[in-house]
mmCIF file of C-alpha atoms and ligand atoms in Angstrom:
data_model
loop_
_atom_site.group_PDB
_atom_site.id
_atom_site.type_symbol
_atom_site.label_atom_id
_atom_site.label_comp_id
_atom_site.label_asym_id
_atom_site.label_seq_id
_atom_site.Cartn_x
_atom_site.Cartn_y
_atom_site.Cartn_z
ATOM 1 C CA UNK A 1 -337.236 116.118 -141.594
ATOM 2 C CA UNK A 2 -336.012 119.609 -142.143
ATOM 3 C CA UNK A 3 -336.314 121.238 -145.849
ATOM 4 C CA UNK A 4 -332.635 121.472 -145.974
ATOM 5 C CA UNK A 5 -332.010 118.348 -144.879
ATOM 6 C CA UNK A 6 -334.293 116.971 -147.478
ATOM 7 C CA UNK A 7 -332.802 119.539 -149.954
ATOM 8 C CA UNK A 8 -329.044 117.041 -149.318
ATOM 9 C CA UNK A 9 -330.815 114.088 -149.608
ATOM 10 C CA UNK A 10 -332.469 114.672 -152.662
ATOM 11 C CA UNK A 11 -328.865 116.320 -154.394
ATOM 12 C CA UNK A 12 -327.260 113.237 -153.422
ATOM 13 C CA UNK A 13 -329.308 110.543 -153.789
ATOM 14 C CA UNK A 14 -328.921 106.951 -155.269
ATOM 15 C CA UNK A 15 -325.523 107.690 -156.047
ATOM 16 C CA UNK A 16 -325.932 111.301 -157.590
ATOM 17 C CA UNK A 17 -323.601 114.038 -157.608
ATOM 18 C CA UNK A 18 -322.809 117.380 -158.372
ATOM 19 C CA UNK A 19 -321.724 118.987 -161.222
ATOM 20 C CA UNK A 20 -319.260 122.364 -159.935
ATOM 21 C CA UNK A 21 -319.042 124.691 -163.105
ATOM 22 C CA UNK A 22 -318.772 127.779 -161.188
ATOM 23 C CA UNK A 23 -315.596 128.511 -162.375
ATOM 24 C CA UNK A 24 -314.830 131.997 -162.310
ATOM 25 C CA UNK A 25 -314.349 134.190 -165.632
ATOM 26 C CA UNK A 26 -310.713 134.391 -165.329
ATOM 27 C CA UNK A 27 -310.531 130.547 -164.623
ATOM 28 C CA UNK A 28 -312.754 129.253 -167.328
ATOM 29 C CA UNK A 29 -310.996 131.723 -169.725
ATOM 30 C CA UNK A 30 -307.783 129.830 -168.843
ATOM 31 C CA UNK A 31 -309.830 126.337 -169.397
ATOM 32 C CA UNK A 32 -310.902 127.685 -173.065
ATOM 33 C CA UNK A 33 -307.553 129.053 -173.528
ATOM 34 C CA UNK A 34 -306.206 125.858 -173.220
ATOM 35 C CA UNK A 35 -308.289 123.857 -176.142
ATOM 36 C CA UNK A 36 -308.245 127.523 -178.148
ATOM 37 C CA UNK A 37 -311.623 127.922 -178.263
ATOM 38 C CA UNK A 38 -312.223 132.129 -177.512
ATOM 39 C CA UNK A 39 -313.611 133.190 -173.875
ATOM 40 C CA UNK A 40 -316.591 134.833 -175.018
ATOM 41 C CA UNK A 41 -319.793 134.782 -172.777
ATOM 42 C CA UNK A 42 -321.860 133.454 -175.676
ATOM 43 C CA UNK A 43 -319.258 130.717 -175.756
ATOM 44 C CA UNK A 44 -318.996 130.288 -172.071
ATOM 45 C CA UNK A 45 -322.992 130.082 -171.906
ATOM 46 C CA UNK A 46 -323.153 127.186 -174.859
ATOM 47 C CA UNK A 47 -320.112 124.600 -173.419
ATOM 48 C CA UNK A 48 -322.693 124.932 -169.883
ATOM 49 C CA UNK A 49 -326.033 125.143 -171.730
ATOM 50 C CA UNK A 50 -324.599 121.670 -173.501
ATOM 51 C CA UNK A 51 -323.513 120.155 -170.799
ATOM 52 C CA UNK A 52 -326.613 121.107 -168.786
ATOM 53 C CA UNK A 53 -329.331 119.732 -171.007
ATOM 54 C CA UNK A 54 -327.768 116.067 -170.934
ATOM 55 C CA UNK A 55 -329.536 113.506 -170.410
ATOM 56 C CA UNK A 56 -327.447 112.391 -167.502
ATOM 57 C CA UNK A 57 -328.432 115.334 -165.753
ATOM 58 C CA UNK A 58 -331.529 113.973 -164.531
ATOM 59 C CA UNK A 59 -329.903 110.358 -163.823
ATOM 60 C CA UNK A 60 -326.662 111.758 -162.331
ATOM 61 C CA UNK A 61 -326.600 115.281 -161.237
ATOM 62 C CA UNK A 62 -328.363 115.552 -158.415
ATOM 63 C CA UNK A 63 -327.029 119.654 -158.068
ATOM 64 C CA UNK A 64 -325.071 122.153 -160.461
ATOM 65 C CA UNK A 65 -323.025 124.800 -158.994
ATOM 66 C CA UNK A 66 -323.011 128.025 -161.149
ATOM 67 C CA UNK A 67 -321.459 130.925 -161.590
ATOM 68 C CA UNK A 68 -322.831 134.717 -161.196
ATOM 69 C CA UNK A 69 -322.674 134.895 -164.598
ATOM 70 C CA UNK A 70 -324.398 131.775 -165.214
ATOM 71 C CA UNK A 71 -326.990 131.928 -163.266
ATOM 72 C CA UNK A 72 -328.014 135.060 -164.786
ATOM 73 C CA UNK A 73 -328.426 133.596 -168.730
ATOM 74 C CA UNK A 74 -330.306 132.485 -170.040
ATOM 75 C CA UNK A 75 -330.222 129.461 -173.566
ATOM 76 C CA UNK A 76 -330.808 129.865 -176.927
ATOM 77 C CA UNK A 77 -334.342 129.300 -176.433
ATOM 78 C CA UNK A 78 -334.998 131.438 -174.064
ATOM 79 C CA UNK A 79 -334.760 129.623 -170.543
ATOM 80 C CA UNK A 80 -333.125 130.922 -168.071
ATOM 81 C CA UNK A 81 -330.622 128.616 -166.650
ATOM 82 C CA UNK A 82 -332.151 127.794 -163.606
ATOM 83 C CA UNK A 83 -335.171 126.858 -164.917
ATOM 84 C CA UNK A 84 -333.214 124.751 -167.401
ATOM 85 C CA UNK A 85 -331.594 122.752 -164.224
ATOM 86 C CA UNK A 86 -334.550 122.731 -162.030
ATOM 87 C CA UNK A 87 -336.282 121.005 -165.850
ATOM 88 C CA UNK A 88 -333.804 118.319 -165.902
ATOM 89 C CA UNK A 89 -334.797 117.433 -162.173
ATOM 90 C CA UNK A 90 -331.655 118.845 -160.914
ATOM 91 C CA UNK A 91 -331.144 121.466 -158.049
ATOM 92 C CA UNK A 92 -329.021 125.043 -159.169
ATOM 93 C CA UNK A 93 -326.792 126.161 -156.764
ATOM 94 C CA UNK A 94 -324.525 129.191 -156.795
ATOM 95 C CA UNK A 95 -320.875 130.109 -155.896
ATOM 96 C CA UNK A 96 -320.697 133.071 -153.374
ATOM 97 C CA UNK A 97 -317.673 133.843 -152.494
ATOM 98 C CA UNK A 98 -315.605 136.520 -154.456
ATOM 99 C CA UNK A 99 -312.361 134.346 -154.515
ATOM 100 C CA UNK A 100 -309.221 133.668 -152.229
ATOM 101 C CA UNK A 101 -307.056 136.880 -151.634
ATOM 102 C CA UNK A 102 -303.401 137.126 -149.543
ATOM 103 C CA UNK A 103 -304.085 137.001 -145.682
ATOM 104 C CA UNK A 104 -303.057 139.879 -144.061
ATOM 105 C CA UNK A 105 -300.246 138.816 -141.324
ATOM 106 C CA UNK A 106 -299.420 135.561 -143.008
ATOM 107 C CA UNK A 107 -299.232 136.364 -146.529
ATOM 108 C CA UNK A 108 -297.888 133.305 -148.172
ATOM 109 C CA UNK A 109 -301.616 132.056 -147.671
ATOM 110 C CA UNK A 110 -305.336 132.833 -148.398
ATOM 111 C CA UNK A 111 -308.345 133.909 -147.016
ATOM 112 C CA UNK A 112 -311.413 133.665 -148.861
ATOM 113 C CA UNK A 113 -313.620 137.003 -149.082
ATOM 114 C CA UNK A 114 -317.483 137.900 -149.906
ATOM 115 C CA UNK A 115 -319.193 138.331 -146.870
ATOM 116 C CA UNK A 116 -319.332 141.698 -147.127
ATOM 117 C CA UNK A 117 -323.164 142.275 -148.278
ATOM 118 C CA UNK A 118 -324.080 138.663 -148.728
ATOM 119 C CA UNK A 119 -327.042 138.322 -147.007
ATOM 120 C CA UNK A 120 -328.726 140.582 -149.699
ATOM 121 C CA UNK A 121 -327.011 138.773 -152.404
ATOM 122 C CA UNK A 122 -328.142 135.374 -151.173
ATOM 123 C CA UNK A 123 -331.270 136.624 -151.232
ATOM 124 C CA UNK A 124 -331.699 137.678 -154.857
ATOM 125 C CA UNK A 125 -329.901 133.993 -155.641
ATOM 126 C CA UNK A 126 -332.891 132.518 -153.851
ATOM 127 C CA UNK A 127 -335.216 134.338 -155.769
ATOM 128 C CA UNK A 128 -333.317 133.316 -158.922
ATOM 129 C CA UNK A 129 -333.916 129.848 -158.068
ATOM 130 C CA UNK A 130 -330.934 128.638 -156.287
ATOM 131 C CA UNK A 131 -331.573 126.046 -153.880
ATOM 132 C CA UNK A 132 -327.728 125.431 -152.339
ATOM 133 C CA UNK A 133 -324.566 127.381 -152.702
ATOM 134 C CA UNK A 134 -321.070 126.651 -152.018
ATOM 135 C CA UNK A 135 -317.842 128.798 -150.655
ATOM 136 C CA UNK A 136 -314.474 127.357 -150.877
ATOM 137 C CA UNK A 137 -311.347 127.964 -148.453
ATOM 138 C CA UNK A 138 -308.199 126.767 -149.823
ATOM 139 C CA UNK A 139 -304.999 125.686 -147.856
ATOM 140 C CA UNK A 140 -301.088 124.892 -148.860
ATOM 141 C CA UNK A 141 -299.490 122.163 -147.289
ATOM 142 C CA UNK A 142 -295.668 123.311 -146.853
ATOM 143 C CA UNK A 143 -292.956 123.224 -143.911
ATOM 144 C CA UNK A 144 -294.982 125.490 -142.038
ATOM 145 C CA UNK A 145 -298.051 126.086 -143.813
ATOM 146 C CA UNK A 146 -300.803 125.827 -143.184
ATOM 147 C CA UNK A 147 -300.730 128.304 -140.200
ATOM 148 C CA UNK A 148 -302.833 128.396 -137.064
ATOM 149 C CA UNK A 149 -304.007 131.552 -138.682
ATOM 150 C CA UNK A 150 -305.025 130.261 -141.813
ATOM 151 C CA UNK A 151 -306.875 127.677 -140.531
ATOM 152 C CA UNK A 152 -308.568 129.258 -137.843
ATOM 153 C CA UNK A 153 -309.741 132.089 -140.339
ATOM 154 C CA UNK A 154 -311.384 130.385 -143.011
ATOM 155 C CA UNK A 155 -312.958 128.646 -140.557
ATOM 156 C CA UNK A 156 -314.508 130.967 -139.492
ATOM 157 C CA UNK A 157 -315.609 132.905 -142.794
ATOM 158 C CA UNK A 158 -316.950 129.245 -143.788
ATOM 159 C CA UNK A 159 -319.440 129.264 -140.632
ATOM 160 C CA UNK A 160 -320.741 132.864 -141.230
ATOM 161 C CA UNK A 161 -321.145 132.326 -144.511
ATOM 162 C CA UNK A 162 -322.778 128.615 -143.895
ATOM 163 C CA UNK A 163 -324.727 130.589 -140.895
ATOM 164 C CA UNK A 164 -326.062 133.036 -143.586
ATOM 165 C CA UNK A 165 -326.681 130.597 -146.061
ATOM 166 C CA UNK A 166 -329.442 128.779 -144.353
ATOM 167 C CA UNK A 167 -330.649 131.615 -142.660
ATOM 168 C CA UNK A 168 -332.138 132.136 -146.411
ATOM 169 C CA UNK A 169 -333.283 128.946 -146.297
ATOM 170 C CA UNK A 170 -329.999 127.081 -148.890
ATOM 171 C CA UNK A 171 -327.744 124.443 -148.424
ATOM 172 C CA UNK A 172 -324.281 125.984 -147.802
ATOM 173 C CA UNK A 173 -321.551 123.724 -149.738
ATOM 174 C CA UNK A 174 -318.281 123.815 -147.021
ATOM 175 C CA UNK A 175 -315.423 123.269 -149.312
ATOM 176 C CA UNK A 176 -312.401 123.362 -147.270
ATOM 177 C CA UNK A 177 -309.738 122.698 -149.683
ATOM 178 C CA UNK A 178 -306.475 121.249 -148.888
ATOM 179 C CA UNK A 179 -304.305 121.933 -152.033
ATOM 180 C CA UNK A 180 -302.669 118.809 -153.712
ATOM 181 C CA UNK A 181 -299.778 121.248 -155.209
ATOM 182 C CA UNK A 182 -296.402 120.248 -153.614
ATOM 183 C CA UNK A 183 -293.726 117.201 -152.374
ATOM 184 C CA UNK A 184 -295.741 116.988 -149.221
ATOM 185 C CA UNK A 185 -296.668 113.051 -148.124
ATOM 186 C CA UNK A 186 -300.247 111.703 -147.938
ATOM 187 C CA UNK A 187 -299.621 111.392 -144.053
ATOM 188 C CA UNK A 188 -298.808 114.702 -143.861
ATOM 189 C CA UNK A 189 -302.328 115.802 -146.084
ATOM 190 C CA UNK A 190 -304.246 113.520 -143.470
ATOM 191 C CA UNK A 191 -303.021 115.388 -140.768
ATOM 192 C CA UNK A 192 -303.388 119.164 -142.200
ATOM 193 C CA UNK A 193 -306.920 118.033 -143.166
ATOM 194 C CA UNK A 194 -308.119 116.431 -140.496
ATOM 195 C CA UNK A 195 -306.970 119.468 -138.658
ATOM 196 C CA UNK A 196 -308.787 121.859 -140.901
ATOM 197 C CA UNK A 197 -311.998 119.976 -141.144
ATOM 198 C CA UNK A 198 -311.819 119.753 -137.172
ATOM 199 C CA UNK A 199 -311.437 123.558 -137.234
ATOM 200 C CA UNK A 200 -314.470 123.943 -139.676
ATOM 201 C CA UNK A 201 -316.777 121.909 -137.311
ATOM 202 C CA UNK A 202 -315.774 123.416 -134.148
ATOM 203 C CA UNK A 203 -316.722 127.163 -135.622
ATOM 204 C CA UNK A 204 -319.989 125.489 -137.663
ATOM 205 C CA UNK A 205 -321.371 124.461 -134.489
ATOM 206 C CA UNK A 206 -320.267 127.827 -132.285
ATOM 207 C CA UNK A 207 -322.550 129.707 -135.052
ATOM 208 C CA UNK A 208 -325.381 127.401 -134.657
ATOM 209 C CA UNK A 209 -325.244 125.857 -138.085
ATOM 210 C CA UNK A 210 -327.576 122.999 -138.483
ATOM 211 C CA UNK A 211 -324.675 120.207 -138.935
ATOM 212 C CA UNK A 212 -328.107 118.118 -141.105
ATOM 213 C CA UNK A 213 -328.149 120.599 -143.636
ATOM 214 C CA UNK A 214 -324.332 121.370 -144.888
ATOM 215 C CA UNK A 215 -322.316 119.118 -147.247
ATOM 216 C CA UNK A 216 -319.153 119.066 -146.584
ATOM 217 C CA UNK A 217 -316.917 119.373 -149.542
ATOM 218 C CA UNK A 218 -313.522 118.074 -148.789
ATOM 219 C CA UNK A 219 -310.367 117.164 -150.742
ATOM 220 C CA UNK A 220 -309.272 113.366 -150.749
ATOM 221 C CA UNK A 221 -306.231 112.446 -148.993
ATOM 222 C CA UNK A 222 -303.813 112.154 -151.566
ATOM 223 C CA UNK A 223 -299.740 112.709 -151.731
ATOM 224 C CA UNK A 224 -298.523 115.991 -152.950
ATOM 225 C CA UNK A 225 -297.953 116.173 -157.139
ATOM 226 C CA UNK A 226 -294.655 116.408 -156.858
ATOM 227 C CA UNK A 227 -293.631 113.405 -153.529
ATOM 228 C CA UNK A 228 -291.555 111.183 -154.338
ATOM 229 C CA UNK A 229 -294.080 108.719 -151.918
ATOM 230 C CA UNK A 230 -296.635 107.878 -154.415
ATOM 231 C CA UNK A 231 -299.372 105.385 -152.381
ATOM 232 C CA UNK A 232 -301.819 103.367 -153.940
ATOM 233 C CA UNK A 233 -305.505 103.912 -154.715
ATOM 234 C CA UNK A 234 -306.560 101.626 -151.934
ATOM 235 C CA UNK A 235 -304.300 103.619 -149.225
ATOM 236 C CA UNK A 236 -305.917 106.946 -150.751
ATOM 237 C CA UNK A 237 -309.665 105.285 -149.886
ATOM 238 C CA UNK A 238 -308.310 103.849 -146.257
ATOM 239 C CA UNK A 239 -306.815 107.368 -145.157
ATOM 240 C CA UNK A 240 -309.988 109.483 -146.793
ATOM 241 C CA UNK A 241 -312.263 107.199 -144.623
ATOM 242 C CA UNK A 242 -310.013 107.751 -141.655
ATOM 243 C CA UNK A 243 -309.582 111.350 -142.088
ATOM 244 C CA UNK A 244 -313.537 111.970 -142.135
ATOM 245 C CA UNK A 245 -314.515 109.384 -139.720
ATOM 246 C CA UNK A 246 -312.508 111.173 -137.328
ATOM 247 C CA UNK A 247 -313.514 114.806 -137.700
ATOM 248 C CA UNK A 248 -316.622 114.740 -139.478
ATOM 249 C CA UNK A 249 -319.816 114.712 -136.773
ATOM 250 C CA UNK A 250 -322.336 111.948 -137.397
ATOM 251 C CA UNK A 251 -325.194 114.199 -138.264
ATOM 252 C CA UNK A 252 -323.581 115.683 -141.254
ATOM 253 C CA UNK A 253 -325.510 113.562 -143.772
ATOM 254 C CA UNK A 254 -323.494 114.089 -147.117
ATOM 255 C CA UNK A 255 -320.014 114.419 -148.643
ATOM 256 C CA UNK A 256 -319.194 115.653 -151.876
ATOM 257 C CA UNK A 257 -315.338 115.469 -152.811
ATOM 258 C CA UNK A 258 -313.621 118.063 -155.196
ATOM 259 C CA UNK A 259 -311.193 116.001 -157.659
ATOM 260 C CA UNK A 260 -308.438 118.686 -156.806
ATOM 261 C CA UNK A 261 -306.755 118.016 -160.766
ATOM 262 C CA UNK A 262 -307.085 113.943 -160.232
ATOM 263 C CA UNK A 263 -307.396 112.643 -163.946
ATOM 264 C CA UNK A 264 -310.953 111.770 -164.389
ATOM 265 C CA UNK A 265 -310.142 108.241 -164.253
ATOM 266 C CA UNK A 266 -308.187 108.340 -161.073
ATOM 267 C CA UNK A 267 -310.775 110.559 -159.304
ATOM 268 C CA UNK A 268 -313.106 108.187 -160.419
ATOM 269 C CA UNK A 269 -311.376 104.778 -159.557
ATOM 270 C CA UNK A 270 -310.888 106.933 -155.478
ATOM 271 C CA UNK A 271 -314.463 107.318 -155.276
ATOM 272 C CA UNK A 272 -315.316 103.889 -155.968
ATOM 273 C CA UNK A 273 -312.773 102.725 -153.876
ATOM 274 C CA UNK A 274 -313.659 104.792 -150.996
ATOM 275 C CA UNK A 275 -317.039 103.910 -151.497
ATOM 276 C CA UNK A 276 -316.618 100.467 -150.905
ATOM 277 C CA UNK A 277 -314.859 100.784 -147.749
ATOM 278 C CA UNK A 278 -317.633 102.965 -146.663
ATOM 279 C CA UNK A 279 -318.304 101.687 -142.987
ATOM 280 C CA UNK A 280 -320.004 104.783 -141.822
ATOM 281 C CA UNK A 281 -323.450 106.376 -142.345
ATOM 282 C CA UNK A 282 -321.836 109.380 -144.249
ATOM 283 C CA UNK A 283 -323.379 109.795 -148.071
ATOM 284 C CA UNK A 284 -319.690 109.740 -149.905
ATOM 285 C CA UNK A 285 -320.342 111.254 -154.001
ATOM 286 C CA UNK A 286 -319.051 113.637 -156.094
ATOM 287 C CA UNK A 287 -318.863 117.352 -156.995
ATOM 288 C CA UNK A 288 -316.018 117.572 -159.666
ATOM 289 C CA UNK A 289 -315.437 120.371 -162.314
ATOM 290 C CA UNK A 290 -311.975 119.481 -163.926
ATOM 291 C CA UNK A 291 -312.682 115.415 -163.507
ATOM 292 C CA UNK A 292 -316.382 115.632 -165.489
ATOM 293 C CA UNK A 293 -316.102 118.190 -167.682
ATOM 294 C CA UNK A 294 -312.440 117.420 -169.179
ATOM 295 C CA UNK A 295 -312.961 115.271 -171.732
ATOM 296 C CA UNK A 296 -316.435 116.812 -172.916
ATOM 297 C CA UNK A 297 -314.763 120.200 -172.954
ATOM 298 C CA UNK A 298 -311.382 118.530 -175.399
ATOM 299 C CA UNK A 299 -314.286 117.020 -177.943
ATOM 300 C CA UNK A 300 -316.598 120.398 -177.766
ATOM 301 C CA UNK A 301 -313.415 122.544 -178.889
ATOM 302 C CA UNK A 302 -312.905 120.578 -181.557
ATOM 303 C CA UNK A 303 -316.618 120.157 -182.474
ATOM 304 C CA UNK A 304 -318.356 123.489 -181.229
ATOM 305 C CA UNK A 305 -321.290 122.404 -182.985
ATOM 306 C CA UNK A 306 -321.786 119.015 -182.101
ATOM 307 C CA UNK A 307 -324.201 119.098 -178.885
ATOM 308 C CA UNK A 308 -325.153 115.256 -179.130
ATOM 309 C CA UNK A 309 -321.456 114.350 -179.085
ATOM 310 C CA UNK A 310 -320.308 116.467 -176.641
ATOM 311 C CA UNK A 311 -323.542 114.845 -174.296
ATOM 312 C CA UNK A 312 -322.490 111.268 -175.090
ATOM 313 C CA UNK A 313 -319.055 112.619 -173.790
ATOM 314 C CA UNK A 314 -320.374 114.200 -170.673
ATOM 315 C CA UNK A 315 -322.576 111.784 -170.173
ATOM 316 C CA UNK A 316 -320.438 108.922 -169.901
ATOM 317 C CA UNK A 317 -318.226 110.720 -167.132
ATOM 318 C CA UNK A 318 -321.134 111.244 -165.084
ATOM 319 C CA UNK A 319 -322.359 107.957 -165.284
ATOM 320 C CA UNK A 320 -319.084 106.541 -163.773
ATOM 321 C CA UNK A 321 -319.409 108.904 -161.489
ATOM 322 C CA UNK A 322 -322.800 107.858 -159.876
ATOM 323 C CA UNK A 323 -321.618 104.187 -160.405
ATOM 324 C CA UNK A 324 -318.399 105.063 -158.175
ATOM 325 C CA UNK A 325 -320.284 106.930 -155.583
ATOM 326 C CA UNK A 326 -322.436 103.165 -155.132
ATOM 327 C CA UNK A 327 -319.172 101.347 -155.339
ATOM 328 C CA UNK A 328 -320.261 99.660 -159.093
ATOM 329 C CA UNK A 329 -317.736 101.333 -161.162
ATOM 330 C CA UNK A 330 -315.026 98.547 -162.540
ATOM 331 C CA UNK A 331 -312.354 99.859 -164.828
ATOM 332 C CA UNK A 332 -313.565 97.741 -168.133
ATOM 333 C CA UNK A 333 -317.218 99.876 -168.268
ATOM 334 C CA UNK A 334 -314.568 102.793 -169.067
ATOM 335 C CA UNK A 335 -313.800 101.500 -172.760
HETATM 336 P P1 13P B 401 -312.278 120.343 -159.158
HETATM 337 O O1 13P B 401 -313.109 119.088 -159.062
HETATM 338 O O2 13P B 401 -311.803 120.635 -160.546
HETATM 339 O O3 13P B 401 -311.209 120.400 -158.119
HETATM 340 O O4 13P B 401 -313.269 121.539 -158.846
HETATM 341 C C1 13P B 401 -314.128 121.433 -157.791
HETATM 342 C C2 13P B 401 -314.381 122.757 -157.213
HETATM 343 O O5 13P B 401 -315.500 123.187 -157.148
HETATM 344 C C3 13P B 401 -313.250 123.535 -156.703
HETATM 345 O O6 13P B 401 -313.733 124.597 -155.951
#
């Protein structure tokens, strides 16, 4: 078995997941904004460092993505937070793209940038200690959006970049993200997925990425938050499965959904669900920000101090988690 295939196995196994808290300065300084707790880096570093030296980290999170700035602290005693992952039997991985700008000749929409100079930057994550990585494309779902050229792009980025990525021996993270903002219908999310994940195979495999040593990072098929067509949970699981099974290539062994601003409960109850449908040989977990670290980040505002507490919170969420992504979650362990 290959080391990067080895590398997905181990990040998601035995229902495992990942934890994404890469969020960018500007977007976790809107996240502390919100529960008025000051964006400082020291503050930044403590919420992670908390979360981070749960115990469910070594029974749950298989992986952690981080942030530059993350990656480069280190605790209160001293570790750098690497080590501090790799200690709790998890894996660190990094976020390497610089963000989603407007694409030139269509732009309503995005294209996401950094791979200017990233073989040399993969490189000093490597030596940091990362052992995966992720890059996200996003897409709108609108009248006309999203374009041929939209699609086609970040398709492409996400292969060079995936190319690169295990070139320097990682596990690239493919996150092609199919916004839920918007009135659109879950039939119409299927289709602009299953068109965009197509995309994103047909240009992994034209740069000779090794198809056993990606996970693919997808969005759920859900309506947009504002259609009037809400479906239920177990139409959400049927379509996912659909969606996947039909653009996905076997050999990809692992997928890791985003929750996309889900609740935590109703990413949660999706996973389970989609789980237990699961006729194919695809791992299905998790690799949430918004849907584990919510709650834990409302109780830590209020209670800066109070590590313990703000673990039992964490904790909890990624517990459900791992029991969703082996179809055991029930609604009644929530209370
Ligand atoms: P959410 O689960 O909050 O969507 O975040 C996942 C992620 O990494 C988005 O890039």
């Amino acid at each position: 078995m290959s080391e990067l295939h080895n590398t997905v196995l181990k990040i998601l196994e035995k229902g495992k997941g990942i934890l994404a808290a890469d969020e960018s300065t500007g977007t976790m300084t809107k996240r502390l904004d919100d529960v008025n707790v000051p964006s400082t880096s020291e503050n930044r570093l403590l919420f992670r460092e908390t979360l981070f030296s749960s115990s469910s980290m070594t029974d749950c999170i298989g992986g952690v993505i981080l942030y530059d700035e993350t990656i480069k602290q280190e605790t209160s005693k001293k570790i750098k937070i690497p080590e501090l992952i790799s200690r709790m039997k998890s894996a660190p991985g990094i976020k390497v793209d610089t963000g989603a700008k407007v694409l030139a000749g269509s732009p309503e929409e995005k294209i996401t940038e950094g791979l200017d100079g990233l073989r040399e930057r993969l490189k000093e994550y490597y030596k940091l200690g990362a052992k995966f990585t992720k890059w996200r494309g996003v897409y709108s779902i609108t009248k006309n959006f999203p374009s041929k050229l939209s699609i086609q792009s970040n398709a492409h980025a996400l292969a060079r970049y995936s190319a690169l990525v295990q070139e320097c021996r990682m596990v690239p993270i493919v996150e092609p993200e199919v916004l839920m903002d918007g009135e659109h219908s879950a039939e119409e999310c299927y289709e602009k997925t299953s068109e965009v994940i197509k995309k994103c195979f047909e240009e992994l495999i034209l740069h000779k990425v090794d198809l056993k040593g990606i996970i693919l990072k997808p969005n759920m098929i859900l309506a947009g938050n504002k259609s009037k067509n809400i479906i239920k949970n177990e139409e959400v699981a049927k379509l996912t499965l659909k969606c996947l099974k039909n653009s996905v290539p076997s050999e990809v062994p692992g997928i890791a959904f985003l929750s996309g601003g889900q609740s935590e409960i109703q990413a949660t109850e999706n996973l389970n669900l989609i789980n237990k449908y699961n006729d194919t040989d695809f791992i299905m977990s998790y690799s949430f920000g918004r849907a584990l670290q919510q709650s834990a980040l409302k109780f830590w505002s209020k209670n800066i101090r109070d590590i313990e507490g703000t673990q039992k919170v964490f904790n909890h969420r990624a517990k459900m988690n791992t029991l969703a992504a082996q179809s055991k979650w029930s609604k009644d362990l929530e209370v």
